[in-house]
mmCIF file of C-alpha atoms and ligand atoms in Angstrom:
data_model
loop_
_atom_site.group_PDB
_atom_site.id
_atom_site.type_symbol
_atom_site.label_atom_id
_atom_site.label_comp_id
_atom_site.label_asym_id
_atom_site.label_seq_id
_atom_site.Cartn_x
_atom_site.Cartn_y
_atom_site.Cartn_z
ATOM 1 C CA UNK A 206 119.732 110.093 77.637
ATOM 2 C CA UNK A 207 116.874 107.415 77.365
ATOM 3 C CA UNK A 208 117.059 106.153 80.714
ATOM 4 C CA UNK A 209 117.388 108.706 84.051
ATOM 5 C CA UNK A 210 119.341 108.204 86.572
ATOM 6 C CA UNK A 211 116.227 107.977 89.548
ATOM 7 C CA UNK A 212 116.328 105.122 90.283
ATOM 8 C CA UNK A 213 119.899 105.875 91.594
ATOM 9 C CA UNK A 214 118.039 107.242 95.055
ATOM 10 C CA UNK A 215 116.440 103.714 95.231
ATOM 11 C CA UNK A 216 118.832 101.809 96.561
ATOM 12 C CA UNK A 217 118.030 98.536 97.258
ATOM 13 C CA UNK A 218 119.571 96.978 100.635
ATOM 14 C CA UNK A 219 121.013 93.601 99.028
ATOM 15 C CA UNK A 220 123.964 93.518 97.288
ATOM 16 C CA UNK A 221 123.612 91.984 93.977
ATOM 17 C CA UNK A 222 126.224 91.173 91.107
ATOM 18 C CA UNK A 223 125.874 92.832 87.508
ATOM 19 C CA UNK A 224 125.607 90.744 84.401
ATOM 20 C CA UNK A 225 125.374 91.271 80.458
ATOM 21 C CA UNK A 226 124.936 89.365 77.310
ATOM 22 C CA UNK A 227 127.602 89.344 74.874
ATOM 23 C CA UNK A 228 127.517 87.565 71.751
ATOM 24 C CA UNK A 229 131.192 87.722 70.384
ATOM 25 C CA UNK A 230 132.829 89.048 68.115
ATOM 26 C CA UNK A 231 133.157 92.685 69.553
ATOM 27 C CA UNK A 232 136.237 92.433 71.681
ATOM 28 C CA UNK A 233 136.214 96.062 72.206
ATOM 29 C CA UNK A 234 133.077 95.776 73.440
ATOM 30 C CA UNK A 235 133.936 93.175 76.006
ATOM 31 C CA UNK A 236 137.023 94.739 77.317
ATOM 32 C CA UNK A 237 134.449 98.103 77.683
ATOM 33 C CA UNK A 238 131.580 96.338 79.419
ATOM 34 C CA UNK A 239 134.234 93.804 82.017
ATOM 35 C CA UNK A 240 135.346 96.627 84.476
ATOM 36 C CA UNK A 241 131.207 96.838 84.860
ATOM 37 C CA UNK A 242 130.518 93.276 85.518
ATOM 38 C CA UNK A 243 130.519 90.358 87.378
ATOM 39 C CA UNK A 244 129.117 88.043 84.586
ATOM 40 C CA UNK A 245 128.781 87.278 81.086
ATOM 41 C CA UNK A 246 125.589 85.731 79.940
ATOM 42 C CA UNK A 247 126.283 83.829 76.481
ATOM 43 C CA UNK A 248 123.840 82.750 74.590
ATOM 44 C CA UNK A 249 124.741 79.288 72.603
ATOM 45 C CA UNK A 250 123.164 80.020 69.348
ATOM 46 C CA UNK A 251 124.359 82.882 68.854
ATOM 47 C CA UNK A 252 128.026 82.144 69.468
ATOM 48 C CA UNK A 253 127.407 79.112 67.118
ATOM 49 C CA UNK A 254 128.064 78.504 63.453
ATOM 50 C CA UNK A 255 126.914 76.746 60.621
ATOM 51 C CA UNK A 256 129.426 74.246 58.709
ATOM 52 C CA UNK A 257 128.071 71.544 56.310
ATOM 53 C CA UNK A 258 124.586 71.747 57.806
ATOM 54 C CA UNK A 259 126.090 71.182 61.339
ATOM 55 C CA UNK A 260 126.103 73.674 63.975
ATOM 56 C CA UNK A 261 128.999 73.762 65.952
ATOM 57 C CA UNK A 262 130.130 76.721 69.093
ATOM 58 C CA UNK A 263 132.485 79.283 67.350
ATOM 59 C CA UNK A 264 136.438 78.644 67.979
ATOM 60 C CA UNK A 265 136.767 82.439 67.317
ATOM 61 C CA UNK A 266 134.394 83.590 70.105
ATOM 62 C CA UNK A 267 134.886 80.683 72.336
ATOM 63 C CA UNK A 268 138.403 82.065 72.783
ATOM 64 C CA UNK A 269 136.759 84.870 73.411
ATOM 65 C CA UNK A 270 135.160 83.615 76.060
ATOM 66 C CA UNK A 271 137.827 81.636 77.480
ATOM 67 C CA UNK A 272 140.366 84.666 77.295
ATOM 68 C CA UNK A 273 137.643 86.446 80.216
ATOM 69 C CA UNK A 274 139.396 84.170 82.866
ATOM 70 C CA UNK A 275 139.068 85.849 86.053
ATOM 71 C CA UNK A 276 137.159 89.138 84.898
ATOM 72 C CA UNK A 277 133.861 87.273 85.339
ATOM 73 C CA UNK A 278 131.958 84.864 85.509
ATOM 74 C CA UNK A 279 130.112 82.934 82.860
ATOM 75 C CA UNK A 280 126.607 81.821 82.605
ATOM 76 C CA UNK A 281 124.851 79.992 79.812
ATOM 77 C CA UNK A 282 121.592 81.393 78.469
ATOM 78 C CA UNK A 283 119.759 79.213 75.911
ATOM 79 C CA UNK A 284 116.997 80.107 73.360
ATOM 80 C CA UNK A 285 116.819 76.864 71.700
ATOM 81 C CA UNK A 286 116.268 74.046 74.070
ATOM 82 C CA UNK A 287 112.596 74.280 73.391
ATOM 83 C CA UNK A 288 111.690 72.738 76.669
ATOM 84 C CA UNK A 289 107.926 73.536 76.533
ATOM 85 C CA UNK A 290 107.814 71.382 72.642
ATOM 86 C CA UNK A 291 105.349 68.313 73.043
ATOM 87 C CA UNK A 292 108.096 66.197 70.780
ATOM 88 C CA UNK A 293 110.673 67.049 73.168
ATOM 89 C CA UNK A 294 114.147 69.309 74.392
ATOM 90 C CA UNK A 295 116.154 69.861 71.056
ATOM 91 C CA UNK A 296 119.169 67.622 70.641
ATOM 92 C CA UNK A 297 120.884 70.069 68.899
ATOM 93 C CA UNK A 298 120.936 72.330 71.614
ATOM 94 C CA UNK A 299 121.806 69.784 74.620
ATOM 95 C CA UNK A 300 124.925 68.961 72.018
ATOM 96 C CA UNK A 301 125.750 72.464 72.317
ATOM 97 C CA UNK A 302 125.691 73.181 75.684
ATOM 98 C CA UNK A 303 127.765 69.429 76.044
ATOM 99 C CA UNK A 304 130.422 70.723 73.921
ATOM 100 C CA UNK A 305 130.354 74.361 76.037
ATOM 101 C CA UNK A 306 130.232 73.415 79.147
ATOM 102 C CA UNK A 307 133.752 70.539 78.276
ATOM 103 C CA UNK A 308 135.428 74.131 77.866
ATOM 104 C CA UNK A 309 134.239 76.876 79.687
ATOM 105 C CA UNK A 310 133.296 76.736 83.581
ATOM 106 C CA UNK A 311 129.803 78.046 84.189
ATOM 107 C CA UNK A 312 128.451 79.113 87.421
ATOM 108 C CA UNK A 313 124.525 78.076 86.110
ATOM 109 C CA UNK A 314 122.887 77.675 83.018
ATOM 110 C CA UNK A 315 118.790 78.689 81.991
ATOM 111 C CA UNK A 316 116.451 78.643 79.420
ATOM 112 C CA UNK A 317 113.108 80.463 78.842
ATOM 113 C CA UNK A 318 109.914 78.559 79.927
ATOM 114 C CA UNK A 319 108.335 78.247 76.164
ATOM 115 C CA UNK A 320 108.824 76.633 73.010
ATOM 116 C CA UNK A 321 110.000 77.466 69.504
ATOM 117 C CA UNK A 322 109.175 74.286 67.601
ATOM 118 C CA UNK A 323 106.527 72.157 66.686
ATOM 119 C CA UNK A 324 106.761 68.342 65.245
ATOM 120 C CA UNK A 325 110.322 69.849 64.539
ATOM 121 C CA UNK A 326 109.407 72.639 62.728
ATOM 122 C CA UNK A 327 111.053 76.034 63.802
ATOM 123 C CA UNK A 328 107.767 78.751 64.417
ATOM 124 C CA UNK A 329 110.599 81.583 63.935
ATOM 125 C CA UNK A 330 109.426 82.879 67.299
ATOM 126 C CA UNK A 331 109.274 81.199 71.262
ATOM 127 C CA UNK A 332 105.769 80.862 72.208
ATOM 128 C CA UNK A 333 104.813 80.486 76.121
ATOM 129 C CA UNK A 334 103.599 77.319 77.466
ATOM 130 C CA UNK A 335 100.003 76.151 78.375
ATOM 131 C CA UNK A 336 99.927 76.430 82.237
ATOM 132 C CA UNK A 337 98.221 72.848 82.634
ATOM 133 C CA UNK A 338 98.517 69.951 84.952
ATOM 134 C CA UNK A 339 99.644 68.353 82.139
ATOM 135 C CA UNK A 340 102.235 70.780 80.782
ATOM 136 C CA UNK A 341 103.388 71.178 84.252
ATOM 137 C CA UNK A 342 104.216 67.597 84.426
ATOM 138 C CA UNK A 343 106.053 67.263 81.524
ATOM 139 C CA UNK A 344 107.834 70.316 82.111
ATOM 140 C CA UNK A 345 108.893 68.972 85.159
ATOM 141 C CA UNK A 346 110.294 65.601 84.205
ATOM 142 C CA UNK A 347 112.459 67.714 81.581
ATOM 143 C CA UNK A 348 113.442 70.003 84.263
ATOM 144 C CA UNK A 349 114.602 67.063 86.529
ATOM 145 C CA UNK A 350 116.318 65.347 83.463
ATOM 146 C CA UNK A 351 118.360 67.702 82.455
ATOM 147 C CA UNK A 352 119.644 68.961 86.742
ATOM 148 C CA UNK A 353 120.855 65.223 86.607
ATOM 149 C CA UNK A 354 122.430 65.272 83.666
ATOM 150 C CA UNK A 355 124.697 68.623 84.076
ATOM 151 C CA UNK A 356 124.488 68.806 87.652
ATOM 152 C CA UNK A 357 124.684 72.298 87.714
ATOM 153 C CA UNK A 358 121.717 74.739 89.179
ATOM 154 C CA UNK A 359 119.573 75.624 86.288
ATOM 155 C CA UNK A 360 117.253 78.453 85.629
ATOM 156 C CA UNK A 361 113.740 79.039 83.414
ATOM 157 C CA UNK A 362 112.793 82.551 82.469
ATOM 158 C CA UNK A 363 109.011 84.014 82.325
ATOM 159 C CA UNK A 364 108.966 85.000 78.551
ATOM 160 C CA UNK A 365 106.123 87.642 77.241
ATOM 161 C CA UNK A 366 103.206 86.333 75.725
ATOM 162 C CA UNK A 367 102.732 86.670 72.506
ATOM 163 C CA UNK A 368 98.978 85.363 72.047
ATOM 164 C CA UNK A 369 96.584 85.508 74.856
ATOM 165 C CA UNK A 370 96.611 82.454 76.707
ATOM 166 C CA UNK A 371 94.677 79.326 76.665
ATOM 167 C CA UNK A 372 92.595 78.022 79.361
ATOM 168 C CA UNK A 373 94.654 77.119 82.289
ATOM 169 C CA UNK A 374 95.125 75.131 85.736
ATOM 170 C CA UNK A 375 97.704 77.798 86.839
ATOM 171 C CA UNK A 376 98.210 81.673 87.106
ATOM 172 C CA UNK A 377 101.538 82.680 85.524
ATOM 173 C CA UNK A 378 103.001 82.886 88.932
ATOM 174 C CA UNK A 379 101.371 79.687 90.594
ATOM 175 C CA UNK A 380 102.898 77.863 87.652
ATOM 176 C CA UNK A 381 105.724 78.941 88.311
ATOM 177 C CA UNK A 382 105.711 78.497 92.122
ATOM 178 C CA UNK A 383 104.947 74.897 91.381
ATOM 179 C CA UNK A 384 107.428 74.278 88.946
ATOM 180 C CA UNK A 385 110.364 75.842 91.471
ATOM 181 C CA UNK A 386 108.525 73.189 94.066
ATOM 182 C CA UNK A 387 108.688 70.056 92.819
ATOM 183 C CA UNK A 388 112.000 70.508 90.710
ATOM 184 C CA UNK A 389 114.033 72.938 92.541
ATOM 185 C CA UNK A 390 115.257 74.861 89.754
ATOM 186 C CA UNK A 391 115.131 79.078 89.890
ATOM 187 C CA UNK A 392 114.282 81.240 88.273
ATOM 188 C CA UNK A 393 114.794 84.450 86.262
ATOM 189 C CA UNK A 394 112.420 86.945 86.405
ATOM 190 C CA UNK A 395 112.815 89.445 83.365
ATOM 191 C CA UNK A 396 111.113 91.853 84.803
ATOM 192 C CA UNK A 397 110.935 94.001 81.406
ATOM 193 C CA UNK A 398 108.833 90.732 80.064
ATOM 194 C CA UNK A 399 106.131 91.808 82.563
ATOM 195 C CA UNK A 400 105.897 95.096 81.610
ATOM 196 C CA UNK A 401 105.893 94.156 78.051
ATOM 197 C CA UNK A 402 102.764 91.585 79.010
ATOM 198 C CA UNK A 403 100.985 94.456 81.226
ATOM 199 C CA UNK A 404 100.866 97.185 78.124
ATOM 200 C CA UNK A 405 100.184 94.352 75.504
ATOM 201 C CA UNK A 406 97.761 92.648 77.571
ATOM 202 C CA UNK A 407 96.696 94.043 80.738
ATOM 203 C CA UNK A 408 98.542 91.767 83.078
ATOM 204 C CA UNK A 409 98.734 92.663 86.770
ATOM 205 C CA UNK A 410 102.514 93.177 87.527
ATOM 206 C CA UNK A 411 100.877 93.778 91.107
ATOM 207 C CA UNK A 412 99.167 90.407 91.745
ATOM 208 C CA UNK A 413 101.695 88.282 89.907
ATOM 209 C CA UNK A 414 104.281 89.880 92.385
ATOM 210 C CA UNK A 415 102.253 89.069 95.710
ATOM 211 C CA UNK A 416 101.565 85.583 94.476
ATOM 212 C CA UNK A 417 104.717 84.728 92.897
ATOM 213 C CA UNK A 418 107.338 82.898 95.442
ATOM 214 C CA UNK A 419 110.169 85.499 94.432
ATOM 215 C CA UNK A 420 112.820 83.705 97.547
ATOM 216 C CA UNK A 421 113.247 81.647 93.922
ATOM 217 C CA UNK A 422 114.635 83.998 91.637
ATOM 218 C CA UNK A 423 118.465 83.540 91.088
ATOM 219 C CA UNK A 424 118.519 85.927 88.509
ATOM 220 C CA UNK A 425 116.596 89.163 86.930
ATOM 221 C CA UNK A 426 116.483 90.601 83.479
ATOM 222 C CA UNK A 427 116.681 94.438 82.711
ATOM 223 C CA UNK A 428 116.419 95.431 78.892
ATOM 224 C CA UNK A 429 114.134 97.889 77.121
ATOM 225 C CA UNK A 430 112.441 96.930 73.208
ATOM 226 C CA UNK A 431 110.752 99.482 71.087
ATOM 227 C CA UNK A 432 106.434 99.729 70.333
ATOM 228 C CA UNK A 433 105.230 98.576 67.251
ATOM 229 C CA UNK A 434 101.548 99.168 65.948
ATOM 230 C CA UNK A 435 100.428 99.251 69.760
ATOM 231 C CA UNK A 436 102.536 96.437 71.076
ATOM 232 C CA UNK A 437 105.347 96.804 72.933
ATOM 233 C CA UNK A 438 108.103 94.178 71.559
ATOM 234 C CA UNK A 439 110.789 92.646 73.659
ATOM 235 C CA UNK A 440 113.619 93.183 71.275
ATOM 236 C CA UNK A 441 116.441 94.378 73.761
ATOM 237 C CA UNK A 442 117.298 97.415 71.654
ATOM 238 C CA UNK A 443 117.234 100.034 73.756
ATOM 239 C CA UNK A 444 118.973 100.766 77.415
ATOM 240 C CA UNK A 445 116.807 100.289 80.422
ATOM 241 C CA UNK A 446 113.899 102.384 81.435
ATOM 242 C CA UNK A 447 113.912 103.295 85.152
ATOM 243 C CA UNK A 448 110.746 101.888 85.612
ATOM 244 C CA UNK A 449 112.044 98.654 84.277
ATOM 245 C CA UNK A 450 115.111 99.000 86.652
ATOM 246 C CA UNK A 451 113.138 100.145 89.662
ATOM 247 C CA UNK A 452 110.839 97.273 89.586
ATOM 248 C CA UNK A 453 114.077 95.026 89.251
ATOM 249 C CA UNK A 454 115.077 96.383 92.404
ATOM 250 C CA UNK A 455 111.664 95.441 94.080
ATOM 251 C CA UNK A 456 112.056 91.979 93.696
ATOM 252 C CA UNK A 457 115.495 91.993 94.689
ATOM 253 C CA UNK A 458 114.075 93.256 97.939
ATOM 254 C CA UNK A 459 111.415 90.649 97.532
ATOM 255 C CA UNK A 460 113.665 87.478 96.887
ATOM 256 C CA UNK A 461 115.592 88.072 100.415
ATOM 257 C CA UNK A 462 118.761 87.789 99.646
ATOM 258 C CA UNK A 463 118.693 85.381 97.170
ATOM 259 C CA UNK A 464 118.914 87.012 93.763
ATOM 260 C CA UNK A 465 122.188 87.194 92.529
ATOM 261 C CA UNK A 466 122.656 88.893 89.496
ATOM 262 C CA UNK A 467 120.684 91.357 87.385
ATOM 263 C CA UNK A 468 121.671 91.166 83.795
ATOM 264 C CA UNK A 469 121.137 93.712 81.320
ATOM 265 C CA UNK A 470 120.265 92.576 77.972
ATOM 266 C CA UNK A 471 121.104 93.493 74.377
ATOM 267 C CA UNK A 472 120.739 92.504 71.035
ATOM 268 C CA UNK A 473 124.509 92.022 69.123
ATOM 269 C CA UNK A 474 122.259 94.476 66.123
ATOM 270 C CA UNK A 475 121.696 96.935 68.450
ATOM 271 C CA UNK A 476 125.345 97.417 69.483
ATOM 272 C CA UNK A 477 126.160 99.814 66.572
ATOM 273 C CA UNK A 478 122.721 102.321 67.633
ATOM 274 C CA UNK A 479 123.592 102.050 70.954
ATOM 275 C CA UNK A 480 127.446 102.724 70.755
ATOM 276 C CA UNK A 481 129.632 101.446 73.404
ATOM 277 C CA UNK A 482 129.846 104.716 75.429
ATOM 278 C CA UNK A 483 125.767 104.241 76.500
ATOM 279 C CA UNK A 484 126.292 100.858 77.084
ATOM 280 C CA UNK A 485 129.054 100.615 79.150
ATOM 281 C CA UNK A 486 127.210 104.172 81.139
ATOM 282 C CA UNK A 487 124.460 101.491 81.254
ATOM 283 C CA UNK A 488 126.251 98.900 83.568
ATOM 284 C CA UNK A 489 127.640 101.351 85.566
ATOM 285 C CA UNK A 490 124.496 103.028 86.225
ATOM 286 C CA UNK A 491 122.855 99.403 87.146
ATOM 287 C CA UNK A 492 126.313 98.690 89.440
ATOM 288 C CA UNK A 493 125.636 101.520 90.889
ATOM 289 C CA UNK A 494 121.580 101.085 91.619
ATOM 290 C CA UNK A 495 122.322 97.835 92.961
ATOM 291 C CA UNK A 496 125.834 97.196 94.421
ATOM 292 C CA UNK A 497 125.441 98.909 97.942
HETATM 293 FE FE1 FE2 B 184 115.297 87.878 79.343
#
């Protein structure tokens, strides 16, 4: 089994709900991971299709989604709303998240704290802001923007780094402490992001811990990628190491009560290497860790 079960004797004192992705189209799947959790993190993209050029949510796996009535809760997670792009938060994506969010009930909605386009071109990969003054102040007025127009709480998500960073105002965590500040928004901390940045680049999950104002974190990330020519690749194909788990459960201690939900995440590729069986063993394994 890739992950032990140690972090079992590590309790943490809060109780916090269970999440995990799912991307449709794998009922059995869903009806497998639902006994486990408390919500379903969708990701609008990926339920989405592509008809005459236009991209539109999936009627198949919106039923889907509608069908989980009761069994959990939903929460929107977004990969394209490209808040950190000079031009601009993609249209296409606000359009998408309109048209979810007339259908489906949502108890919050996020985004990661990057970009993926430039001058409208698509880089094929999200990229992680410059932690200026100026960035911080254009973040911001997006941020704002888009609580008023969905008046629902809304989260941003620390994403690796995939190129060392330019010169900055901020650390990662003081950005983000301001950012929580003046807009209000949380935050989810995926804490398997960090460790990815500490192999790949040295970063101290230590001091970004003690600075970081973790009371903000709604939400935490648990997933496991694979190493690749020395880097180690957030691709959410694998099930959670302990140490990624175990440091979840330190900032749950850390956020005092407010954290909510720890979400495991998976790739809908990975499913079939995986299996169903490890996955669901997964959840229960994390409901287990933290529910107490
Ligand atoms: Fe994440």
């Amino acid at each position: 089994m890739a992950a032990s079960t140690q972090y079992l004797q590590q309790q943490v004192n809060t109780c916090v709900s269970i999440g995990a992705t799912y991307e449709g189209r794998d009922p059995v799947l869903l009806e497998r991971m639902l006994p486990f959790v408390d919500y379903i993190e969708v990701t609008l993209e990926t339920i989405s299709e592509v008809h005459a050029s236009r991209i539109s949510l999936s009627s198949e796996v919106m039923s889907e989604i509608k069908n989980i009535g009761k069994a959990a809760k939903i929460i929107v997670h977004g990969v394209g709303l490209s808040i950190g792009s000079h031009e601009g938060c993609s249209p296409t994506y606000l359009q998408l998240l309109d048209d979810f969010l007339e259908q489906v009930d949502v108890a919050w909605h996020s985004e990661h704290l990057g970009y993926t386009k430039v001058d409208g071109e698509h880089l094929g990969i999200m990229l992680a802001m410059p932690k200026t003054e100026e960035a911080l102040d254009m973040v911001c007025e997006r941020v704002t923007a888009i609580q008023e127009r969905y008046n629902l709480p809304f989260l941003l998500e620390n994403i690796v780094h995939v190129v060392p960073d330019s010169p900055s105002d901020y650390s990662d965590a003081g950005f983000l402490n301001a950012l929580t500040d003046r807009t209000g928004c949380g935050l989810i901390l995926d804490v398997y992001n960090l460790e990815c940045d500490a192999h790949n680049h040295g970063f101290s999950i230590q001091a970004f811990l003690k600075e970081l104002q973790a009371t903000n974190v709604r939400e935490l990330h648990v997933a496991r990628g694979v190493e690749h020519n020395g880097l180690l690749l957030d691709v959410h194909s694998q099930l959670a190491n302990t140490s990624t788990v175990e440091l979840a459960q330190h900032v749950v201690r850390q956020s005092g009560g407010n954290a909510q939900v720890v979400v495991y995440e998976f790739m809908p590729e990975a499913v079939p290497g995986l299996g169903h069986d490890a996955i669901a063993e997964q959840l229960g394994r994390l409901r287990t860790a933290f529910r107490n």
